[in-house]
Short mmCIF file of C-alpha atoms in Angstrom, two decimals:
data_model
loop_
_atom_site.label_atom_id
_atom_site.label_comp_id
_atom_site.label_asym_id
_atom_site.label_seq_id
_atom_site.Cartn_x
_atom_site.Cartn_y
_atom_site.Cartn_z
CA UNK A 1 36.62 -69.85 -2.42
CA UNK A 2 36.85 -66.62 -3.83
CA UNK A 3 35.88 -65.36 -7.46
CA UNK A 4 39.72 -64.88 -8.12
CA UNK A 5 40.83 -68.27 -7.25
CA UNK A 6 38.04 -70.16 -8.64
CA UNK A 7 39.44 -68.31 -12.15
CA UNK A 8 42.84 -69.21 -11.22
CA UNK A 9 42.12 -72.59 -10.66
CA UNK A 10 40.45 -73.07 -13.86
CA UNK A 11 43.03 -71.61 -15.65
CA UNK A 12 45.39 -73.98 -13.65
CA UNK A 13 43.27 -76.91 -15.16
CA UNK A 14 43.32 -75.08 -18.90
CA UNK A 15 47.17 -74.82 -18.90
CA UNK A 16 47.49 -78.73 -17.52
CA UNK A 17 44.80 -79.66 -20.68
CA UNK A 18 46.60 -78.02 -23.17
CA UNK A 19 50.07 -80.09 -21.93
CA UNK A 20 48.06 -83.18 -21.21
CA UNK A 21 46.84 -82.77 -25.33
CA UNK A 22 49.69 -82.19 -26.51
CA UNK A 23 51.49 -85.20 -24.67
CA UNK A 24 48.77 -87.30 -25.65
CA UNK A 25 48.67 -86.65 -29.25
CA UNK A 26 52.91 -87.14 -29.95
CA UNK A 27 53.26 -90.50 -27.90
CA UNK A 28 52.05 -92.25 -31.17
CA UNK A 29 56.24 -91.77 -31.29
CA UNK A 30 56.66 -94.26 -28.64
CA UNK A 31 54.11 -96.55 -30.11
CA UNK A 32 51.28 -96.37 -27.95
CA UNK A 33 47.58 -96.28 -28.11
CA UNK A 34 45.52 -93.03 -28.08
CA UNK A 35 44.04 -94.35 -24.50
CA UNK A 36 47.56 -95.14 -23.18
CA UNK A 37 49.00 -91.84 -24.69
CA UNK A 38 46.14 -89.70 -22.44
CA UNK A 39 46.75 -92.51 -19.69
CA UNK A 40 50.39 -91.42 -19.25
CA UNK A 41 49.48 -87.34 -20.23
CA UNK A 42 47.31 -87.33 -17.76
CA UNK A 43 49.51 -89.28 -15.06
CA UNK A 44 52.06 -86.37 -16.03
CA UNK A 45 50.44 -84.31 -13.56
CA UNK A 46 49.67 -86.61 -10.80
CA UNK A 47 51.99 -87.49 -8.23
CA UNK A 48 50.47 -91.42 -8.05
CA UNK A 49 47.32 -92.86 -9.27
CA UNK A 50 45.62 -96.44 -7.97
CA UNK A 51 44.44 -98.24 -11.27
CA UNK A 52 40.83 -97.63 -9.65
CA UNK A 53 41.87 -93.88 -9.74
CA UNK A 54 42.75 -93.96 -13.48
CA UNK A 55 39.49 -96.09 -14.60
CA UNK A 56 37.59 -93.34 -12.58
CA UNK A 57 39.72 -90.09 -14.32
CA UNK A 58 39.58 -91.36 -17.71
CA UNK A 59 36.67 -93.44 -17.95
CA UNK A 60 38.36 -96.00 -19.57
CA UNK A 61 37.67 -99.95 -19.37
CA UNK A 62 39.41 -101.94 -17.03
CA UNK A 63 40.92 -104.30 -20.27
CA UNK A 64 41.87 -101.44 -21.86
CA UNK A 65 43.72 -99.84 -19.02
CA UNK A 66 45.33 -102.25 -17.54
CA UNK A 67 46.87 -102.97 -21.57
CA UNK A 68 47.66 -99.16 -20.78
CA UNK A 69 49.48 -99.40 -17.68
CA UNK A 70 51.23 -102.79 -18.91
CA UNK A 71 52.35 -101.11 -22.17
CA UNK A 72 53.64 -98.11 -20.14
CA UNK A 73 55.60 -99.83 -18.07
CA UNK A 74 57.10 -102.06 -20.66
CA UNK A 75 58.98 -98.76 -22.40
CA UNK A 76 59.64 -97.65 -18.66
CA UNK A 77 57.41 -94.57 -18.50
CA UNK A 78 55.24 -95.50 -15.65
CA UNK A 79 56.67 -97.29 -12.63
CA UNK A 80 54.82 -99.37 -9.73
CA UNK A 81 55.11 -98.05 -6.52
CA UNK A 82 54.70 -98.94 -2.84
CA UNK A 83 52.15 -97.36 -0.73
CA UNK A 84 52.32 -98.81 3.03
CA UNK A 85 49.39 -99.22 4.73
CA UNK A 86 47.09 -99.80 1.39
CA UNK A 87 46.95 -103.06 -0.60
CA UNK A 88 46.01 -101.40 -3.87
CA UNK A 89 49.03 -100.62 -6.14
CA UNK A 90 49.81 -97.13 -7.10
CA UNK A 91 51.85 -95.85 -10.42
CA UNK A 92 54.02 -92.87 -10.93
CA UNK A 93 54.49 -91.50 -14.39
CA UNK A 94 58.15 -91.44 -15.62
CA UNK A 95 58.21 -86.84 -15.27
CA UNK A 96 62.19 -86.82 -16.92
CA UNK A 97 61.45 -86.70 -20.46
CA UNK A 98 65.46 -87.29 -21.48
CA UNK A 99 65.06 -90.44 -19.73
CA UNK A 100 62.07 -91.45 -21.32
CA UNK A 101 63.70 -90.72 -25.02
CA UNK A 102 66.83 -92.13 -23.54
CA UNK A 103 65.13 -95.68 -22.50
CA UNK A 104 62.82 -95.61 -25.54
CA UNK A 105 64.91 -95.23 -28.37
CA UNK A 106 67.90 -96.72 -27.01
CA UNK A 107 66.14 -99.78 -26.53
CA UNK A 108 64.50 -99.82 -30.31
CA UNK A 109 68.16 -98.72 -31.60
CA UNK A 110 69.54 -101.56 -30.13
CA UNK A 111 66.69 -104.06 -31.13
CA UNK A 112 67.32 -102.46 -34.61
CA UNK A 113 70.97 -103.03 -34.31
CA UNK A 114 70.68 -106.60 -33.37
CA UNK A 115 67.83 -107.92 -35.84
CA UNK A 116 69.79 -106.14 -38.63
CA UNK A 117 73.39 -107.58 -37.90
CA UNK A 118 72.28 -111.18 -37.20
CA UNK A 119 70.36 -110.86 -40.69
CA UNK A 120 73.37 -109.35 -42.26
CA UNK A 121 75.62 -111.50 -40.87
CA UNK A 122 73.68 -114.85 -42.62
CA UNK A 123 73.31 -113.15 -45.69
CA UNK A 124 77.01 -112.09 -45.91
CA UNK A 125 77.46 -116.02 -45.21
CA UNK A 126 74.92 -117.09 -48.01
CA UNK A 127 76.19 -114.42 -50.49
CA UNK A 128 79.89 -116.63 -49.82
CA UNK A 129 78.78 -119.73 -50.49
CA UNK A 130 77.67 -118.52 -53.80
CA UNK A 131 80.74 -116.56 -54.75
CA UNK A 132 82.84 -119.60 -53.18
CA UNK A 133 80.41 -121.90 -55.51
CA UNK A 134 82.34 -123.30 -58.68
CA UNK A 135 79.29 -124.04 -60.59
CA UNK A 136 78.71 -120.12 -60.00
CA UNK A 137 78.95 -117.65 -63.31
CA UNK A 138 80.93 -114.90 -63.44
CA UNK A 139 77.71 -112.62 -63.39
CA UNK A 140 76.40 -114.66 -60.30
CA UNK A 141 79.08 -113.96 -58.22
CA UNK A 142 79.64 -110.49 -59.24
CA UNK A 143 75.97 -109.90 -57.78
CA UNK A 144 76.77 -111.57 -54.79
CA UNK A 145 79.55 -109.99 -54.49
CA UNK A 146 78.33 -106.47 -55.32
CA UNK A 147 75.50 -107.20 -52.71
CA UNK A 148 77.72 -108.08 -50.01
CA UNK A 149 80.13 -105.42 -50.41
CA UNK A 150 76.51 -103.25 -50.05
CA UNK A 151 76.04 -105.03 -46.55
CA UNK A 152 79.45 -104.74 -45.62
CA UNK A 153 79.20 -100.59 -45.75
CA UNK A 154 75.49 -100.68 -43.97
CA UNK A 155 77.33 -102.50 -41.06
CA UNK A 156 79.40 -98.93 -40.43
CA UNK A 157 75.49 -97.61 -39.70
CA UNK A 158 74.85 -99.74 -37.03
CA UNK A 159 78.22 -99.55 -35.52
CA UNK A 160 77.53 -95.96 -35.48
CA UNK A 161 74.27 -96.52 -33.83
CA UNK A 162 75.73 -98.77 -31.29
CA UNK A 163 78.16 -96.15 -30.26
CA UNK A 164 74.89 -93.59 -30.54
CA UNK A 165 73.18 -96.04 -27.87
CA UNK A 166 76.82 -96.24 -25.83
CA UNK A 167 77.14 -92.43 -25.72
CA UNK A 168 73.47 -91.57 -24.28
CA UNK A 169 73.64 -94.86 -21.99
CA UNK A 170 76.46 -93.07 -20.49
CA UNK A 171 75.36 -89.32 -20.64
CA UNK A 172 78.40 -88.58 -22.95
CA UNK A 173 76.35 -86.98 -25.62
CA UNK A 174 75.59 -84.39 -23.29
CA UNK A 175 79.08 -82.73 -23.68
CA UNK A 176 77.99 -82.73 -27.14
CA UNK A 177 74.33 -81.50 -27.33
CA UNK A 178 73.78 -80.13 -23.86
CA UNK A 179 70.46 -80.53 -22.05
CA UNK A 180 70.55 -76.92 -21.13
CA UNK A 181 70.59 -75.29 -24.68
CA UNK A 182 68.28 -72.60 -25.18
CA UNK A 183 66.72 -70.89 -27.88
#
């Protein structure tokens, strides 16, 4: 190899660092490790890697990468794939970063949505029995009733985020906030 692409190529492998770091040190957003944040940065680049391949790259232990490639999967950023002809499994990292946001947070949204409501929706049912309650006082059931109304307008939030969830499911927020915006 030349002088020139020698140069070349380690500016090639400078440029994919600085990515790969950068990647790496905002996944903390999706909840992940440090090692599984550099797992998946570095997987960015690579069109498949064999688990052997990323213990090799990275250096990591096998525990703590296969926790990697587990928790990466779980939040849909790094898929299994089939290789015929070899027995050892290969992985793909998820390369469409509006899908990635769009699995992520639609799936926390929702989680958020659901743990909130159900809780809301027994405490709503608690708070009645004590306005309903005739051995209530007049200052009892005003909190309770003051507290519920106070659920009753957080329950327009998540409605709103359900519809949130609904509109980037179905790529409808994109007539809204198109992918193609530039600076």
């Amino acid at each position: 190899m030349s002088e020139s692409t020698d140069r070349s190529k380690i500016k090639i492998e400078e440029a994919k660092d600085k990515v790969i770091g950068a990647i790496a040190e905002t996944m903390d957003l999706y909840g992940l490790t440090p090692s599984a944040a550099n797992l998946y940065a570095t997987m960015y680049f690579k069109d498949q890697m064999t688990l052997d391949e990323m213990r090799t790259e990275l250096e990591m232990s096998k525990p703590s990468m296969s926790t990697s490639v587990r928790k990466l999967q779980e939040i849909e950023m790094v898929k299994k794939t089939f290789t015929r002809g070899s027995r050892k499994h290969t992985y793909v990292a998820e390369k469409n970063f509006f899908r990635s946001f769009m699995v992520f947070y639609c799936h926390m949204w929702e989680r958020e949505v659901k743990m909130n409501l159900e809780a809301t929706e027994e405490a709503q049912e608690d708070l009645i029995d004590v306005i309903k309650d005739p051995t209530s006082t007049p200052e009892i059931v005003a909190e309770a009733k003051k507290y519920y109304d106070q659920l009753e307008e957080s329950k327009t939030y998540y409605h709103w985020l359900t519809d949130l969830v609904a509109s980037i499911r179905s790529g409808k927020i994109f007539e809204f906030l198109p992918k193609d915006q530039q600076d």
